[in-house]
Coordinates of C-alpha atoms and ligand atoms in Angstrom, one line a residue:
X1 CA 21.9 2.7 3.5
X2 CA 21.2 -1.5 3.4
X3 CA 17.8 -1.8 2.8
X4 CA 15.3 -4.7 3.2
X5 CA 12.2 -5.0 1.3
X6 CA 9.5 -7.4 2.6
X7 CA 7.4 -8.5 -0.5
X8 CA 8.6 -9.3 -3.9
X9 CA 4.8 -8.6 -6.0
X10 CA 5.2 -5.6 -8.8
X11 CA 5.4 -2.9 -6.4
X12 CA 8.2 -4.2 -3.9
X13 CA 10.5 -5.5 -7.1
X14 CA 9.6 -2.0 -8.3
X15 CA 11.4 -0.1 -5.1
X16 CA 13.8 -3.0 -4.5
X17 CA 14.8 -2.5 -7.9
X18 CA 15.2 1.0 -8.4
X19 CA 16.8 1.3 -5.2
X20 CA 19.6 -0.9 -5.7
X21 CA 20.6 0.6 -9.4
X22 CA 20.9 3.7 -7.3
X23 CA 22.7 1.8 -4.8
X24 CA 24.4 -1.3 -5.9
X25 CA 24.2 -3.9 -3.7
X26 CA 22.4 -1.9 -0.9
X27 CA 19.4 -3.8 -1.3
X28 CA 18.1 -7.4 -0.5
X29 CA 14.4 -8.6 -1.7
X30 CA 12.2 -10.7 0.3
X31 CA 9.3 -13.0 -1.1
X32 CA 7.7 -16.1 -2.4
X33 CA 9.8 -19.4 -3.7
X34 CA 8.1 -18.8 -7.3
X35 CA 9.3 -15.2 -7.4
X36 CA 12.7 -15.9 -5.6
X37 CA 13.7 -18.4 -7.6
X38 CA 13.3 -16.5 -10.8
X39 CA 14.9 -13.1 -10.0
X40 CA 18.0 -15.2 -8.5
X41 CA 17.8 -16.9 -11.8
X42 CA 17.6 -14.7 -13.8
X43 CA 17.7 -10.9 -12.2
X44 CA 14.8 -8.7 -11.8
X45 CA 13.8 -7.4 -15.2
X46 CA 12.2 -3.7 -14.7
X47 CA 10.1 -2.5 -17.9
X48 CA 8.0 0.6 -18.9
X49 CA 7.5 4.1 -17.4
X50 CA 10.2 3.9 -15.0
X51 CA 12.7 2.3 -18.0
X52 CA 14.0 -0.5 -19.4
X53 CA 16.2 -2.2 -16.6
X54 CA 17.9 -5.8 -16.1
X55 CA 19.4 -5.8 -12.0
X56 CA 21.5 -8.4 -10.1
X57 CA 19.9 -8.0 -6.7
X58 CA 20.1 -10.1 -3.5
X59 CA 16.8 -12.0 -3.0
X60 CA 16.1 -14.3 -0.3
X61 CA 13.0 -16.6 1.2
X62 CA 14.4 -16.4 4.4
X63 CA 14.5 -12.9 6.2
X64 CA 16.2 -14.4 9.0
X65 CA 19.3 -14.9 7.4
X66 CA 20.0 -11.0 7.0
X67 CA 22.2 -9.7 9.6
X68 CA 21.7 -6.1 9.3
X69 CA 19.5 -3.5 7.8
X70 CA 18.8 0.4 8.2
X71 CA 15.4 0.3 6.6
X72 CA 12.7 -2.2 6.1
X73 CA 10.5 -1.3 3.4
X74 CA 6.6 -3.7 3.7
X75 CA 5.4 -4.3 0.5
X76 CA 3.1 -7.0 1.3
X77 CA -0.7 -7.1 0.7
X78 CA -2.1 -5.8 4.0
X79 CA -3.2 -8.9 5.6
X80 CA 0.5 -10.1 5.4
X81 CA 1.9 -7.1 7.2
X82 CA 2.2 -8.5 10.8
X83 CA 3.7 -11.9 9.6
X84 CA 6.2 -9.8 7.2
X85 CA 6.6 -7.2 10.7
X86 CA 7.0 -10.1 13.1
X87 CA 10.0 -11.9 10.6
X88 CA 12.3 -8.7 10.8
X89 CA 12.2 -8.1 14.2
X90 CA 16.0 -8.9 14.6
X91 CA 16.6 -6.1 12.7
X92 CA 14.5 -3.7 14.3
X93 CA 16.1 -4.7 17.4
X94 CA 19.5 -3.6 15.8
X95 CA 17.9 -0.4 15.0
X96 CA 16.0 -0.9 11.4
X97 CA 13.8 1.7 11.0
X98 CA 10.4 0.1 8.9
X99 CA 8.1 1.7 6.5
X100 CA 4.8 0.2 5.1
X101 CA 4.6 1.1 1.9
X102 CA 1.0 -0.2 1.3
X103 CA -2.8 1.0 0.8
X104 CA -5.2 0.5 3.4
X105 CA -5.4 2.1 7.1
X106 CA -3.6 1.5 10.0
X107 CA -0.7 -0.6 9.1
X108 CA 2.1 1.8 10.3
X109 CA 0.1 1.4 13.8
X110 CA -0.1 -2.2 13.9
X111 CA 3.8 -2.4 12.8
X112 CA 5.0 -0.3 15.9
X113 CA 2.6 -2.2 17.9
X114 CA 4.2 -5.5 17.0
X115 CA 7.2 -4.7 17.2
X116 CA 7.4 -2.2 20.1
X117 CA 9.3 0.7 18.3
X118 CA 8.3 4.0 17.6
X119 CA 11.0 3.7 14.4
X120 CA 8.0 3.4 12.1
X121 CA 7.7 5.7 8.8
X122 CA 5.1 5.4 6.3
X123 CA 4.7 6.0 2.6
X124 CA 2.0 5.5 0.5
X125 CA 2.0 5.5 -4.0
X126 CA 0.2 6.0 -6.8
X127 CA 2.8 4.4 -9.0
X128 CA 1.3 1.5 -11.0
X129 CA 2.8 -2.1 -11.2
X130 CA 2.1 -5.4 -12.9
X131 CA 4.3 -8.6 -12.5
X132 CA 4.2 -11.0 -15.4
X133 CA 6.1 -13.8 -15.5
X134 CA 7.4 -13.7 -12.2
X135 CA 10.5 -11.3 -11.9
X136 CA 9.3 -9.4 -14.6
X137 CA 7.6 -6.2 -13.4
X138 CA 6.3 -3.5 -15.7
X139 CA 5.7 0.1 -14.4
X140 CA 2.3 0.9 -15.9
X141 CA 2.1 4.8 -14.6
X142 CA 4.3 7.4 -12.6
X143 CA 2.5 8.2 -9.4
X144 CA 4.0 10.2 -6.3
X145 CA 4.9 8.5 -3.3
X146 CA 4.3 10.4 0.0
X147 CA 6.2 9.9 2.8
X148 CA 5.9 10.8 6.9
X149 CA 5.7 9.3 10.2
X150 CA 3.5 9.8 13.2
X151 CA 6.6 10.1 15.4
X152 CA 8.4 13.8 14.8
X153 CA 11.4 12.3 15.6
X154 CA 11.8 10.3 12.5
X155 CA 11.5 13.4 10.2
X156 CA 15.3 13.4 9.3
X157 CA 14.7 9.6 8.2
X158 CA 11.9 10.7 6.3
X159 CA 14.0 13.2 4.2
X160 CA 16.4 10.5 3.7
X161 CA 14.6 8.0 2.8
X162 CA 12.8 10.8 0.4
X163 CA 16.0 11.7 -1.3
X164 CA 17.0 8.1 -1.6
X165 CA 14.0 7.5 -3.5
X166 CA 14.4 10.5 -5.9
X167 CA 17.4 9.8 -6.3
X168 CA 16.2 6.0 -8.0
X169 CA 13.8 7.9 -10.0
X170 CA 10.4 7.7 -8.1
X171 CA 8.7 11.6 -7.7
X172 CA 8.5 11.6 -4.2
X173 CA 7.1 14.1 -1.5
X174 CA 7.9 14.0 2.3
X175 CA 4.9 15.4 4.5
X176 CA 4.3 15.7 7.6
X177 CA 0.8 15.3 7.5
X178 CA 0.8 12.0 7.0
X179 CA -2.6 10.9 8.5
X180 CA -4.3 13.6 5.4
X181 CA -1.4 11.6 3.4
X182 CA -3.3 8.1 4.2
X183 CA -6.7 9.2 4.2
X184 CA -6.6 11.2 1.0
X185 CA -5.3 8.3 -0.9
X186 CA -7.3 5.6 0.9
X187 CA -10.3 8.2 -1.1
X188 CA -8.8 7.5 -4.2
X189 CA -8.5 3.9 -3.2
X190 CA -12.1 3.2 -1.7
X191 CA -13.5 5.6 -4.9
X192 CA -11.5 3.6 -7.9
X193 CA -10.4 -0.3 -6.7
X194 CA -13.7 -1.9 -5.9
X195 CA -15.3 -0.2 -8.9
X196 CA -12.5 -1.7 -11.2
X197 CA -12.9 -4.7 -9.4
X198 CA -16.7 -5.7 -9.7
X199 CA -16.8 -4.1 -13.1
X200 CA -13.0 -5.4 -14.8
X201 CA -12.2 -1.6 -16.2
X202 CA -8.7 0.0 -15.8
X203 CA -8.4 3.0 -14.1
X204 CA -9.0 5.5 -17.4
X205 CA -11.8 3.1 -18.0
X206 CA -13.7 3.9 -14.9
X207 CA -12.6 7.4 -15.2
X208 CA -14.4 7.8 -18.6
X209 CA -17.7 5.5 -18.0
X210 CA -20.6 7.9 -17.3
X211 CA -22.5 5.2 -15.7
X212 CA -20.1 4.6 -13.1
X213 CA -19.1 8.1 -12.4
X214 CA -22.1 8.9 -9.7
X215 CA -21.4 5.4 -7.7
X216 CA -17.4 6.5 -7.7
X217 CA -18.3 10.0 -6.4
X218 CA -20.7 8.6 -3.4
X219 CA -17.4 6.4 -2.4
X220 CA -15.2 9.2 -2.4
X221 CA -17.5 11.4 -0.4
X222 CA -18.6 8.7 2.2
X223 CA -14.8 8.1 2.9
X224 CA -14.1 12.0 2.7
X225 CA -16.9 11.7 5.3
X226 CA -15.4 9.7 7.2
X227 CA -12.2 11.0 7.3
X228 CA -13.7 14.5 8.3
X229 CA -15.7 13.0 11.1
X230 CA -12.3 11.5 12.7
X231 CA -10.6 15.1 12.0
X232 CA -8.2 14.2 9.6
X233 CA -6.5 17.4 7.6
X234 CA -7.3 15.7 4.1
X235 CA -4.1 16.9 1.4
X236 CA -6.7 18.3 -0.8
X237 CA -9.7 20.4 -0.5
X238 CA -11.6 18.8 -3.3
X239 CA -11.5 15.0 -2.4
X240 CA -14.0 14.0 -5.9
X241 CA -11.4 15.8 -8.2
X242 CA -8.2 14.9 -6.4
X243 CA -9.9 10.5 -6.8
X244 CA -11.5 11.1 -10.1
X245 CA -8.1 13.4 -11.2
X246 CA -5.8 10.3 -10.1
X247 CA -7.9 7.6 -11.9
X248 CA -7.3 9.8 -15.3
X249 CA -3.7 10.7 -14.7
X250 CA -3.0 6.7 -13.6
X251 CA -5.4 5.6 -17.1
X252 CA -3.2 2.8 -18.3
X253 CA -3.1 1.0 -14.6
X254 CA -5.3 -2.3 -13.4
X255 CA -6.0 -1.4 -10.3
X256 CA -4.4 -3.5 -7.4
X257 CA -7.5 -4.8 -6.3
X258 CA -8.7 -5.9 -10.3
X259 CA -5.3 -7.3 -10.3
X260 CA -6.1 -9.5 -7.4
X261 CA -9.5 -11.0 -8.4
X262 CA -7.8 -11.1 -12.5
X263 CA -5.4 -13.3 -10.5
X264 CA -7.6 -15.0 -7.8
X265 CA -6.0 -13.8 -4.7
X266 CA -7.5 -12.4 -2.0
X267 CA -8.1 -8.5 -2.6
X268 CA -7.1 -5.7 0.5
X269 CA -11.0 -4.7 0.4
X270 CA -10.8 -5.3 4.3
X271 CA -8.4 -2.4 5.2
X272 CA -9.5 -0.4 2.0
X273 CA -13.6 0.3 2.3
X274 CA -13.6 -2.1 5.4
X275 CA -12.1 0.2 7.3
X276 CA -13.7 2.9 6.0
X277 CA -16.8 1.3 7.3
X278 CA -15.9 0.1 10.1
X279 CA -14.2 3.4 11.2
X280 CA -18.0 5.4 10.3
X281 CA -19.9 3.1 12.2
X282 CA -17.8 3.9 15.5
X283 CA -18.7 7.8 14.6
X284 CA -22.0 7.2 13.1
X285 CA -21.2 8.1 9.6
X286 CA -23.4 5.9 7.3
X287 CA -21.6 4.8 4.0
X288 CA -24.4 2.6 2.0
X289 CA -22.5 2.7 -1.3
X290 CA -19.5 1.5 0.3
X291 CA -21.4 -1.6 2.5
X292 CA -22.7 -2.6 -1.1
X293 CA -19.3 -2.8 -3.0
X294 CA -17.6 -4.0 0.2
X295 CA -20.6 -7.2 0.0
X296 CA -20.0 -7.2 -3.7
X297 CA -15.9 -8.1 -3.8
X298 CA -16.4 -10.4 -0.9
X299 CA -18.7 -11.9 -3.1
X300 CA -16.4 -12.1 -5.6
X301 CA -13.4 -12.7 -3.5
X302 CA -15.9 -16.1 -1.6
X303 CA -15.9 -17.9 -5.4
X304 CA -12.0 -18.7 -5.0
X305 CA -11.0 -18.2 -1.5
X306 CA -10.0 -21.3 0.4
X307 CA -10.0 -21.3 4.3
X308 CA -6.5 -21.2 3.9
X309 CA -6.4 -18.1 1.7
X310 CA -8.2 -16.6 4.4
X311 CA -6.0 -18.2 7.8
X312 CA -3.6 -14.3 7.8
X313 CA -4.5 -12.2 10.4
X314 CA -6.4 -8.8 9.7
X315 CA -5.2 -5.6 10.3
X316 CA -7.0 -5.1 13.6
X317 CA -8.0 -1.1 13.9
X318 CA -8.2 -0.3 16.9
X319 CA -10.7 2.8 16.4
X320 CA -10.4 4.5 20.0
X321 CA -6.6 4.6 19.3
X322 CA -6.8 5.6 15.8
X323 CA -9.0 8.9 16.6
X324 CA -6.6 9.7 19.6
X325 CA -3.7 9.2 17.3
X326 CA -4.9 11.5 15.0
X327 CA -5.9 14.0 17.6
X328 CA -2.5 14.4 19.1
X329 CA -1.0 15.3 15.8
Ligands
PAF1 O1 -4.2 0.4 -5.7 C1 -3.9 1.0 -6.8 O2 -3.9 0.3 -7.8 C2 -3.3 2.4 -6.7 O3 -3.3 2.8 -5.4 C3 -4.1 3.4 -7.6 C4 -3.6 4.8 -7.3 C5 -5.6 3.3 -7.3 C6 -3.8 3.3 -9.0 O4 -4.3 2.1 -9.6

């Protein structure tokens, strides 16, 4: 299978990487200058829990100058999901299937929206990643990645794509629930990464700080809320321990968002707990502890941010679509 991944941060390199020892060749990386330039250089160096790795693999600036692909993998931050989208359409054209692999909710939408397909898996992972320098990615923690699609007709791709990735090493579940799939881990998201975030603590940090440990549990059961409200079939019955049992088995990992701020880049807090919020006004859930962290990383964020930091486009959620989405499934 030629695969495509959009994104070269620690997580795409991560796939991209694994993917092509398992398939030599197979796969071609897409990203920033600083990023490209290194890894065709000097190869993408893997290190950590996933093993000790040094891999020749295609990398390239330029997406337009691939000619064919079977999957697209989007690895980018959320708010670089319909630019990364909109720069493979030639592909999907030919018949590319894509697959966000991202936090955050509604990016699998906004993909087949922009690009008129209904060939549109999703995956979501708790696997932790850090790239430093660039083209050297270190796997921090083992998490699952889940994988389904909100089109039955792309389950056979989704067991694929499944065994392809098992197959590189990653412990990987296909579901086809993969609204609860998105929801349940957007919890975990919305319960650990602005906490690490405003307060700098990894994830076993927050896990163990008694302080913290009410705030994280009204953020979990505000999105739980939420996600209830919309009638979402969460993957676990006990949202708080599933979050808080996440943050202990991922300990070692800096959280994506605390990566961001540690790095002065612009965090995913907007399709994360903005959502979140967003989504409970529309249904009149209230979610107060999530407003005040939301306020809190924009705060953060507003010290650093340029204008131009801030020009990508949003992942627009269209809420009346979302809860008829979910509905039909
Ligand atoms: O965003 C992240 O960092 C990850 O999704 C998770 C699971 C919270 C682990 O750090």
């Amino acid at each position: 299978m030629k695969i495509v991944v959009m994104g070269s941060g620690a997580i795409g390199c991560l796939y991209g990487g694994l993917l092509s020892i398992a398939n030599p060749g197979s796969v071609t990386l897409v990203g920033r200058k600083p990023i490209i330039d290194a890894i065709q250089t000097h190869g993408l160096t893997i290190r950590g829990a996933m093993g000790d790795h040094d891999i020749p693999i295609n990398a390239t600036e330029d997406p337009s100058t691939i000619e064919e692909a079977d999957l697209v993998l989007i690895t980018t931050k959320t708010y670089d999901t319909l630019r990364a989208a909109q720069s493979i359409k030639h592909l999907v054209e030919k018949g590319a299937y894509v697959m966000p692999v991202q936090n955050g909710i509604g990016t699998e939408t906004m993909v087949a929206d922009v690009l008129n397909t209904t060939r549109v898996l999703r995956a979501t992972t708790c696997m932790g990643a850090l790239m430093q320098p660039p083209g050297v990615v270190t796997a921090t923690g083992r998490g699952i990645t889940e994988i389904g699609t909100k089109y039955s007709e792309n389950m056979e791709m989704v067991s694929k794509v499944a065994d392809l990735l098992q197959e590189a090493g990653f412990i990987v579940r296909a579901s086809d629930n993969i609204d609860g799939v998105i929801w349940t881990k957007t919890i975990v998201n919305c319960g650990i990464n602005p906490v690490g975030a405003l307060t700098d603590l990894t994830n076993g940090e927050i896990h163990s700080n008694m302080a913290l440990r009410q705030l994280v549990i009204h953020l979990i059961e505000e999105t739980a809320a939420v996600a209830e409200a919309l009638g979402v079939e969460l993957t676990t019955d006990d949202p708080v321990r599933y979050a808080l049992g996440t943050a202990k088995a991922t300990s070692e990992n800096i959280n994506s968002m605390l990566q961001d701020v540690r790095n002065r880049k612009r965090t995913e807090i907007d399709s994360i707990t903005g959502a979140v919020i967003q989504i409970g006004k529309e249904l009149r859930i209230e979610t107060p502890a999530s407003e005040a962290v939301y306020s809190l990383v924009k705060a953060i964020e507003s010290k650093y941010l340029t204008d131009e930091d801030l020009s990508d486009e949003e992942v627009q959620i269209a809420v009346d679509e979302l809860v008829k989405s979910i509905n039909q499934h």
